[in-house]
PDB file of C-alpha atoms in Angstrom:
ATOM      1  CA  UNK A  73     110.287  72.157 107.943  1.00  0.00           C
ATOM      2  CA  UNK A  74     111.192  76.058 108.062  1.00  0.00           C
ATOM      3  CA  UNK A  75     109.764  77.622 104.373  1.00  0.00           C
ATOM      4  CA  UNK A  76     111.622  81.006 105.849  1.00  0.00           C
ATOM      5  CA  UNK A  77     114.976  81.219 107.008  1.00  0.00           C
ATOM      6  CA  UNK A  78     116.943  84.460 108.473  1.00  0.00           C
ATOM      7  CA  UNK A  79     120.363  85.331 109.055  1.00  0.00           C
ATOM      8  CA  UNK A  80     121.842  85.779 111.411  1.00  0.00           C
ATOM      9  CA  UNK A  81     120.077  84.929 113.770  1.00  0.00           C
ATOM     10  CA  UNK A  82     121.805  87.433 116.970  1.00  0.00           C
ATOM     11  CA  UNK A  83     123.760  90.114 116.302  1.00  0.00           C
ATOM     12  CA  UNK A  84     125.462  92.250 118.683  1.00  0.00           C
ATOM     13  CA  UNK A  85     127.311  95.683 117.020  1.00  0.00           C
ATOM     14  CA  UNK A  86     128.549  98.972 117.973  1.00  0.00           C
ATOM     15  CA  UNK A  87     126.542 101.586 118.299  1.00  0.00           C
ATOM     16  CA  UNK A  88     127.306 103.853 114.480  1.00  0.00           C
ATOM     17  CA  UNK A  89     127.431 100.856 112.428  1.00  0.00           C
ATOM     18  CA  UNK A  90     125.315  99.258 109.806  1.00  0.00           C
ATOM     19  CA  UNK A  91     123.772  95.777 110.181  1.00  0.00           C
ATOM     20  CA  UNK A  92     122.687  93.566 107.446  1.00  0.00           C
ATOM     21  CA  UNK A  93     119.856  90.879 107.942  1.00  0.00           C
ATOM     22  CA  UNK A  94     118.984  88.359 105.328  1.00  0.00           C
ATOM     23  CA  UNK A  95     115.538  86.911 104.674  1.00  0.00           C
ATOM     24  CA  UNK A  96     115.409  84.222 102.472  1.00  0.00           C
ATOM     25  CA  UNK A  97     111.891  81.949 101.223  1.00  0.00           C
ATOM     26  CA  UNK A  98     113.293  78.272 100.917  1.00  0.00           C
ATOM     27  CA  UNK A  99     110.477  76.447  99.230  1.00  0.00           C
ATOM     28  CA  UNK A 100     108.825  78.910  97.234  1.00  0.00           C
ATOM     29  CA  UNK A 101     109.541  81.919  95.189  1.00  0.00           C
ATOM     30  CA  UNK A 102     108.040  85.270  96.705  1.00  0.00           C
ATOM     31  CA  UNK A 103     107.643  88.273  94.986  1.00  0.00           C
ATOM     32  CA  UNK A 104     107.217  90.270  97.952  1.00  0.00           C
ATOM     33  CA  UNK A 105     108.184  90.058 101.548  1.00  0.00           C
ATOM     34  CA  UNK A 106     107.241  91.838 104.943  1.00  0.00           C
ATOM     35  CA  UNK A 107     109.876  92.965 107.269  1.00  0.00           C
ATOM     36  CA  UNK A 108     108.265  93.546 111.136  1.00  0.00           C
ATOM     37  CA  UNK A 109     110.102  95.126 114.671  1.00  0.00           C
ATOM     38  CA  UNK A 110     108.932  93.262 117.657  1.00  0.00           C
ATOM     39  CA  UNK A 111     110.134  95.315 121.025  1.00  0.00           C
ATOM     40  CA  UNK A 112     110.100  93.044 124.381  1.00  0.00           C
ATOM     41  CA  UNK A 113     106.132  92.124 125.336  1.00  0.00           C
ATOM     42  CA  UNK A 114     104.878  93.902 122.220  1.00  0.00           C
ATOM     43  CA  UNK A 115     102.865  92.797 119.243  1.00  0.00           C
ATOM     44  CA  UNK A 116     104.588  92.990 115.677  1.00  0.00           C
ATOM     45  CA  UNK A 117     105.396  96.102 113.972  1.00  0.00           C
ATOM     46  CA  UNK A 118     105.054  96.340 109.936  1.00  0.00           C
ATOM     47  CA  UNK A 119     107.934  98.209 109.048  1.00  0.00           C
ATOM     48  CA  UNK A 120     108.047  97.807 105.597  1.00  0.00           C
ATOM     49  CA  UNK A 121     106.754  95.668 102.212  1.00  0.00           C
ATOM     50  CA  UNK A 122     109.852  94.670 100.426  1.00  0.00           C
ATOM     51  CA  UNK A 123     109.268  94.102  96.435  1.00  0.00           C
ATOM     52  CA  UNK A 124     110.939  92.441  93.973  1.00  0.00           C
ATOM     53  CA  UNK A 125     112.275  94.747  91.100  1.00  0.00           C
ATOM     54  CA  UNK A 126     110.643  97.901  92.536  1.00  0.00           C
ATOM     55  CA  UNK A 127     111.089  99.852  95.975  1.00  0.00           C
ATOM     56  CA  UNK A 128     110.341  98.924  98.959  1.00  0.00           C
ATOM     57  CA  UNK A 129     107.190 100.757 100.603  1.00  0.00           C
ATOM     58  CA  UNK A 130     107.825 102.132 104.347  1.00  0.00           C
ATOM     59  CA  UNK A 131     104.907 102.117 106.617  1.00  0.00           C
ATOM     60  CA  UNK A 132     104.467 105.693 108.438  1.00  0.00           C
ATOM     61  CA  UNK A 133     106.890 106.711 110.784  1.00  0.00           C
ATOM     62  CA  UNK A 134     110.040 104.319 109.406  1.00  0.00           C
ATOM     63  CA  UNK A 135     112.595 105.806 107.988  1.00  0.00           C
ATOM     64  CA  UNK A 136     113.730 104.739 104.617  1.00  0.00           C
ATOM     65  CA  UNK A 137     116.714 105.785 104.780  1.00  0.00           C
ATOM     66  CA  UNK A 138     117.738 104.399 108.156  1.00  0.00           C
ATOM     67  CA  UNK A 139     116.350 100.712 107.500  1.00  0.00           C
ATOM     68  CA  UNK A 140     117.412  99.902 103.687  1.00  0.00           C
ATOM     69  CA  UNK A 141     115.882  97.002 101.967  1.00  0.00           C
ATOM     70  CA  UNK A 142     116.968  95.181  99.441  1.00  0.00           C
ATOM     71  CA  UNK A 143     114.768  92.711  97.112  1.00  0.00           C
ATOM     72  CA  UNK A 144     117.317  91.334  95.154  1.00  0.00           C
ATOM     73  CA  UNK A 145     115.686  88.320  93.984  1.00  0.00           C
ATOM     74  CA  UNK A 146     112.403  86.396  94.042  1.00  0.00           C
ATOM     75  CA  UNK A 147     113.926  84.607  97.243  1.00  0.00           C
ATOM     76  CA  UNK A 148     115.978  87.058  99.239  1.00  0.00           C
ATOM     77  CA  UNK A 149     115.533  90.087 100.716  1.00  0.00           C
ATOM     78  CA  UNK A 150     117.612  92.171 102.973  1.00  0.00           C
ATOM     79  CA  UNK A 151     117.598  94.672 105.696  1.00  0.00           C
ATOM     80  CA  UNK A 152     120.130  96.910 106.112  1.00  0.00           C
ATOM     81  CA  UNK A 153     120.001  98.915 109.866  1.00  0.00           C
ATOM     82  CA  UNK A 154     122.827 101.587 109.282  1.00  0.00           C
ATOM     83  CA  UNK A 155     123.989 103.702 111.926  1.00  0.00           C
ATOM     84  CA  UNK A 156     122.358 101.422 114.509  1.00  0.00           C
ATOM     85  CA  UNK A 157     121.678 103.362 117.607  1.00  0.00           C
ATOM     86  CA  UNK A 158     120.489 101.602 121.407  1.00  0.00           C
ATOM     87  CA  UNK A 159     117.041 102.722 120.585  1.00  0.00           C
ATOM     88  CA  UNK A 160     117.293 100.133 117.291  1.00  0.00           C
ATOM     89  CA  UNK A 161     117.526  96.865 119.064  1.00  0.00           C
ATOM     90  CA  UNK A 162     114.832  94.803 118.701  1.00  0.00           C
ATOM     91  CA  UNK A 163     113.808  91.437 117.398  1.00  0.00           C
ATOM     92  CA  UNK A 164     113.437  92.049 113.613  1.00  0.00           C
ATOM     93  CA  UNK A 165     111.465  89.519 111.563  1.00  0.00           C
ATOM     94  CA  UNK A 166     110.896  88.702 107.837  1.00  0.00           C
ATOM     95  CA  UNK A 167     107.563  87.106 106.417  1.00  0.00           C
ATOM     96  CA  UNK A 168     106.547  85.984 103.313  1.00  0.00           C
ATOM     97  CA  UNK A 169     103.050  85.568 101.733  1.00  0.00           C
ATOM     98  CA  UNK A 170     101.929  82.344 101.108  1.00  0.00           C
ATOM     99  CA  UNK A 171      99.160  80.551  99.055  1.00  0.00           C
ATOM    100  CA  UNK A 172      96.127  82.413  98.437  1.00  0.00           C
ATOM    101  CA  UNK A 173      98.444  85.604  99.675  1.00  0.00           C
ATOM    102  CA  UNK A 174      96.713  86.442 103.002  1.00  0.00           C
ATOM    103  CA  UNK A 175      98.349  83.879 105.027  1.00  0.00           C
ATOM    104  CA  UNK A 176     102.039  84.766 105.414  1.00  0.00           C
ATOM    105  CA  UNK A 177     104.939  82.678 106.879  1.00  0.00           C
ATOM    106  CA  UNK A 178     107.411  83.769 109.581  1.00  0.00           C
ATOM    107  CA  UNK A 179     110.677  83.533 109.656  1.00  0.00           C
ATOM    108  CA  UNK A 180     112.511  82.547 113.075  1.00  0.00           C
ATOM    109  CA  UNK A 181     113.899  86.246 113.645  1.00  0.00           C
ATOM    110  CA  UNK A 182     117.067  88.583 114.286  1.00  0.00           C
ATOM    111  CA  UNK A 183     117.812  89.643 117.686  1.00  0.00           C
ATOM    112  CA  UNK A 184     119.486  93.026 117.430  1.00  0.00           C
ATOM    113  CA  UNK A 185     121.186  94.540 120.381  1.00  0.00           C
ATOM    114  CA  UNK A 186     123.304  98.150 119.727  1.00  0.00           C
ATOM    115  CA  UNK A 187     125.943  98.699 122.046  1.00  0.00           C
TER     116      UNK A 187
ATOM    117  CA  UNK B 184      91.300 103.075 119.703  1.00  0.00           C
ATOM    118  CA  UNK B 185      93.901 100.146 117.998  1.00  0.00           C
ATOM    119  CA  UNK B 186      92.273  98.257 115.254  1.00  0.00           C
ATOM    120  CA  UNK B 187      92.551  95.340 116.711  1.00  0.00           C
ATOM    121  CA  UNK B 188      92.657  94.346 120.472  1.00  0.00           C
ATOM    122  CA  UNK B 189      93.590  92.063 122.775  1.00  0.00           C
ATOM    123  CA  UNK B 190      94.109  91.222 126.326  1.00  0.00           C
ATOM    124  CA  UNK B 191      97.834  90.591 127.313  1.00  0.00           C
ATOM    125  CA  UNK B 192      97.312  88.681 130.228  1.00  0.00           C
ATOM    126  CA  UNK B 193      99.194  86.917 131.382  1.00  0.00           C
ATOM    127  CA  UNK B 194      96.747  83.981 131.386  1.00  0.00           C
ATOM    128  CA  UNK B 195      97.553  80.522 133.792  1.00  0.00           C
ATOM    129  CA  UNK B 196      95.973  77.861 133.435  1.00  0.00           C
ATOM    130  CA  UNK B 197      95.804  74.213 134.871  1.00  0.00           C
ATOM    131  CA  UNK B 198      96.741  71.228 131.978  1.00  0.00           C
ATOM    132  CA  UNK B 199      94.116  69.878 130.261  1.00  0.00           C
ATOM    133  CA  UNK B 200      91.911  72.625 130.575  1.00  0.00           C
ATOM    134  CA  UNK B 201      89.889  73.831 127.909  1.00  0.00           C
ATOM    135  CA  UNK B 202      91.606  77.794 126.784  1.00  0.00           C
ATOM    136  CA  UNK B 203      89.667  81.018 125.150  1.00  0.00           C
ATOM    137  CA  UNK B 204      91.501  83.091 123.780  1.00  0.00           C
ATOM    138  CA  UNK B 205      89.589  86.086 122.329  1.00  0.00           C
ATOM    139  CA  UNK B 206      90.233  89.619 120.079  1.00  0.00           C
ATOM    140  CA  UNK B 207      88.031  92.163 119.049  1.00  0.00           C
ATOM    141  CA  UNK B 208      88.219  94.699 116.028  1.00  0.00           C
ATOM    142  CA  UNK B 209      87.236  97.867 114.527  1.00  0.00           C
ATOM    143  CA  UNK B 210      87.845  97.210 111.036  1.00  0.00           C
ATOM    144  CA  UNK B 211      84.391  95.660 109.307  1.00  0.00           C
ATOM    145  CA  UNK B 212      86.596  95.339 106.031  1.00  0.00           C
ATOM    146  CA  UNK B 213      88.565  92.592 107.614  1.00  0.00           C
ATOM    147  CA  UNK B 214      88.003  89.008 105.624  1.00  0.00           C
ATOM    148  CA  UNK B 215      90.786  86.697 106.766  1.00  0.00           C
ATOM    149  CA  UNK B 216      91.453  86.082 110.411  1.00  0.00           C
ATOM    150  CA  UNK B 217      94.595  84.231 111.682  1.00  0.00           C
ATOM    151  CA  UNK B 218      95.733  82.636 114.936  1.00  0.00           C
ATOM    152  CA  UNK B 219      99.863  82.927 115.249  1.00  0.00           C
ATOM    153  CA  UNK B 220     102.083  80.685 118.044  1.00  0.00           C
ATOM    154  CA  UNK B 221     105.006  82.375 119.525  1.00  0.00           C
ATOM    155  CA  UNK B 222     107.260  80.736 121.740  1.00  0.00           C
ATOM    156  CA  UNK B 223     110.080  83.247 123.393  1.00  0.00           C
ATOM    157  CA  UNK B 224     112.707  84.212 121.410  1.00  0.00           C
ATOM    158  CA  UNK B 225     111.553  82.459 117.878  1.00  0.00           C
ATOM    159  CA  UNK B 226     108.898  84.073 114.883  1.00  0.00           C
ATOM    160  CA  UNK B 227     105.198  83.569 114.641  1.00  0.00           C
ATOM    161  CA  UNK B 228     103.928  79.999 113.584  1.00  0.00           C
ATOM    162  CA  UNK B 229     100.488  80.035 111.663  1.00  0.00           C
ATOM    163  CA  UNK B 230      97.960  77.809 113.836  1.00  0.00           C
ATOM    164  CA  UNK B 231      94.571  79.404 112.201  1.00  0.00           C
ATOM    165  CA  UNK B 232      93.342  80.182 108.842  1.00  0.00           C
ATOM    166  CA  UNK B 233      89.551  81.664 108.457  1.00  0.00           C
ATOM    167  CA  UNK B 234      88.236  82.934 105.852  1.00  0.00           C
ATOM    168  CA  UNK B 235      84.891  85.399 106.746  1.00  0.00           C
ATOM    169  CA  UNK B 236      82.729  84.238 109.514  1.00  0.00           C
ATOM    170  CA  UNK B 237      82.321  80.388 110.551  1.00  0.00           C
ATOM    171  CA  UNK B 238      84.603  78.255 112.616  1.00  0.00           C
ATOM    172  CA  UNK B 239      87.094  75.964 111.823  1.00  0.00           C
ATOM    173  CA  UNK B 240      88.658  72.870 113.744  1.00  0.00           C
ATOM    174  CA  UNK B 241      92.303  71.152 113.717  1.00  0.00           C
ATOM    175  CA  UNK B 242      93.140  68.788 116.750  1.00  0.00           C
ATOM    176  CA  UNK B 243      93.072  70.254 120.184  1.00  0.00           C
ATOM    177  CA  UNK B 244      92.357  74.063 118.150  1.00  0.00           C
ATOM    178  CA  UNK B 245      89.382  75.584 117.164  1.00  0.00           C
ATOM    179  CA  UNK B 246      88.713  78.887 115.795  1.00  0.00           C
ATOM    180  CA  UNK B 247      85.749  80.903 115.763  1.00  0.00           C
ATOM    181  CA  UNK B 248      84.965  84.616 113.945  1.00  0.00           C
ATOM    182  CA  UNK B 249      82.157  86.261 114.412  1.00  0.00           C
ATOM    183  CA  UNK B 250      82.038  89.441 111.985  1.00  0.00           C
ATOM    184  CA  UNK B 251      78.592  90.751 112.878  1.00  0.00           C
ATOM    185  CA  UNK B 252      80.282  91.088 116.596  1.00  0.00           C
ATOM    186  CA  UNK B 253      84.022  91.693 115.155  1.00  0.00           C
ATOM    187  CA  UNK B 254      85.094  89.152 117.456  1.00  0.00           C
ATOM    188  CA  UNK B 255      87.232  85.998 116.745  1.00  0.00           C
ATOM    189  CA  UNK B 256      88.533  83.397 119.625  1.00  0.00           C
ATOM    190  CA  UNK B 257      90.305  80.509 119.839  1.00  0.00           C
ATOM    191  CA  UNK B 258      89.920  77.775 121.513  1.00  0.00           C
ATOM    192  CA  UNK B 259      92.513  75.056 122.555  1.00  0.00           C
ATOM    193  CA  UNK B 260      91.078  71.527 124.316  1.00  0.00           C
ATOM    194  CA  UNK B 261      93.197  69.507 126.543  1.00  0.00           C
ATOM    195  CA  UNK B 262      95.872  72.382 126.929  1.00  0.00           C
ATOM    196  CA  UNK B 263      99.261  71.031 127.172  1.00  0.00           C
ATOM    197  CA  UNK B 264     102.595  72.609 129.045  1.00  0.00           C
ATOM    198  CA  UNK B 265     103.842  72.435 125.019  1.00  0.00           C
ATOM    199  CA  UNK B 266     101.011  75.143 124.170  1.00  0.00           C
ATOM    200  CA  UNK B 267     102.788  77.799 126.707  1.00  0.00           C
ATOM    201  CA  UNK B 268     103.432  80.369 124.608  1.00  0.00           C
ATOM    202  CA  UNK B 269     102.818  84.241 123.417  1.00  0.00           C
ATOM    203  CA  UNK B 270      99.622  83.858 120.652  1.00  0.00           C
ATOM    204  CA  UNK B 271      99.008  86.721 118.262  1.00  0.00           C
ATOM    205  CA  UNK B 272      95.824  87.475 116.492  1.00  0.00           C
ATOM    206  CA  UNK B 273      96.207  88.739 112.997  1.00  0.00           C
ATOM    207  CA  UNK B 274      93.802  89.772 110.158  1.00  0.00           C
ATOM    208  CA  UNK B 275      93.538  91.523 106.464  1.00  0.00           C
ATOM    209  CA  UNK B 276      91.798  92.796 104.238  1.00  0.00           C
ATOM    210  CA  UNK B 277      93.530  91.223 101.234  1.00  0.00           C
ATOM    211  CA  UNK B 278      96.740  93.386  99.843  1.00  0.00           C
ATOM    212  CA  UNK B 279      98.853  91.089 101.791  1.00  0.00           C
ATOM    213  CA  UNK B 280      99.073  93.529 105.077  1.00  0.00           C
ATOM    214  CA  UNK B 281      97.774  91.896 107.992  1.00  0.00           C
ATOM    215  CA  UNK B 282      97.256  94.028 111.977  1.00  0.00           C
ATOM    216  CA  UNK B 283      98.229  92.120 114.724  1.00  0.00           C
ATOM    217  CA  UNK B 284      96.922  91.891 118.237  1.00  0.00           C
ATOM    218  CA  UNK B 285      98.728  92.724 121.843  1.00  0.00           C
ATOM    219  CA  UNK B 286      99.407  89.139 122.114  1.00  0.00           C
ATOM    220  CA  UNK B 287      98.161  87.019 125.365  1.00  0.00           C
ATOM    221  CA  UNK B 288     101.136  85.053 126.783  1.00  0.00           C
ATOM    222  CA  UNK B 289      99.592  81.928 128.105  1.00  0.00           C
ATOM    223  CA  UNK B 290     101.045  79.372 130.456  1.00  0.00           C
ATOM    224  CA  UNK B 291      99.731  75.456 130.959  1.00  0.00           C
ATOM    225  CA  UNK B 292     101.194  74.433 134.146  1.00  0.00           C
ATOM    226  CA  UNK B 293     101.680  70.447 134.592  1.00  0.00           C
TER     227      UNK B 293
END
């Protein structure tokens, strides 16, 4: 069965509004979790490493304060999108580490479309 | 040059044929190699584990790295219409992080 869930799992908004995504571990607690963009026929994108108790660290080129995250306990984190534009839809995905921490486990994704 | 690459396709083959799927890399500080499944619309499943160079079987799936060559592939026997889908590459260097691949969407067809 799933180990990651996400929620929701579409969302459609208006284009100047903020967008929470939840990523949650289900079987196992995580002290940190990956949050990835995926545009259409494209490979993943590392966006940022969310971590429990601390801040989250952006990869180059992603705005912090555009895509909040939220680690807000050892099995959720969230992803905040505020003041979505058309240029942020994507398919955004969570993943957490697993076992001997190099492995990590996807959840099934967020299709984001700004209007 | 990407760190890590591989060829998009798209790649059709007949069922029950045997499939390679290959990527190469830059990066000699890569130790831990991964094979992902993604089918449209849904997140990477992990297929493939490997740990340095060496290969490792499970079922119809077998992968392969070669680190002297940076070059891992993976093969799939008896390919099935169910195996259609995108399959990602991925490796790290320990720290968690991994760099994905392109991606090669491959289609069985019955």
């Amino acid at each position: 069965g799933a180990v990651v869930s996400q929620h929701p799992s579409w969302v459609i908004c208006k284009s100047g509004t903020s967008v929470k995504i939840e990523c949650r571990s289900l079987d196992f607690q995580a002290t940190t979790m990956f949050w990835y963009r995926q545009f259409p026929k494209q490979s993943l994108m590392l966006m940022a490493t969310s971590n429990e108790g601390s801040k989250a660290t952006y990869e180059q080129g992603v705005e912090k304060d555009k895509f909040l995250i939220n680690h807000a306990s050892l099995t959720l984190s969230t992803l905040t999108v505020t003041s979505a534009h058309p240029e942020d839809s994507s398919f955004y995905i969570c993943s957490v580490p697993r076992g001997s921490q190099e492995t990590q486990y996807f959840g099934p994704g967020t299709r984001l479309l700004v209007l | 040059q990407k760190e890590v690459e591989q060829d998009p396709g798209p790649l059709s083959v007949p069922e029950g044929a045997i499939v390679s799927l290959n990527c190469t890399y830059s990066n000699s500080a890569f130790q831990y190699f991964m094979w992902y499944r993604q089918y449209s619309r849904k997140g990477p499943e992990l297929l493939m584990y490997t740990y340095s160079s060496g290969n490792k079987e499970d079922g119809r799936f077998t992968a392969q790295v070669d680190k002297s060559s940076k070059y891992i592939s993976l093969f799939i026997r008896d390919s099935q219409p169910s195996d259609s889908a995108t399959y990602l590459c991925a490796m790290g260097r320990g720290a968690q992080k991994l760099v994905f691949g392109q991606g090669t969407r491959l289609t069985i067809n019955p």
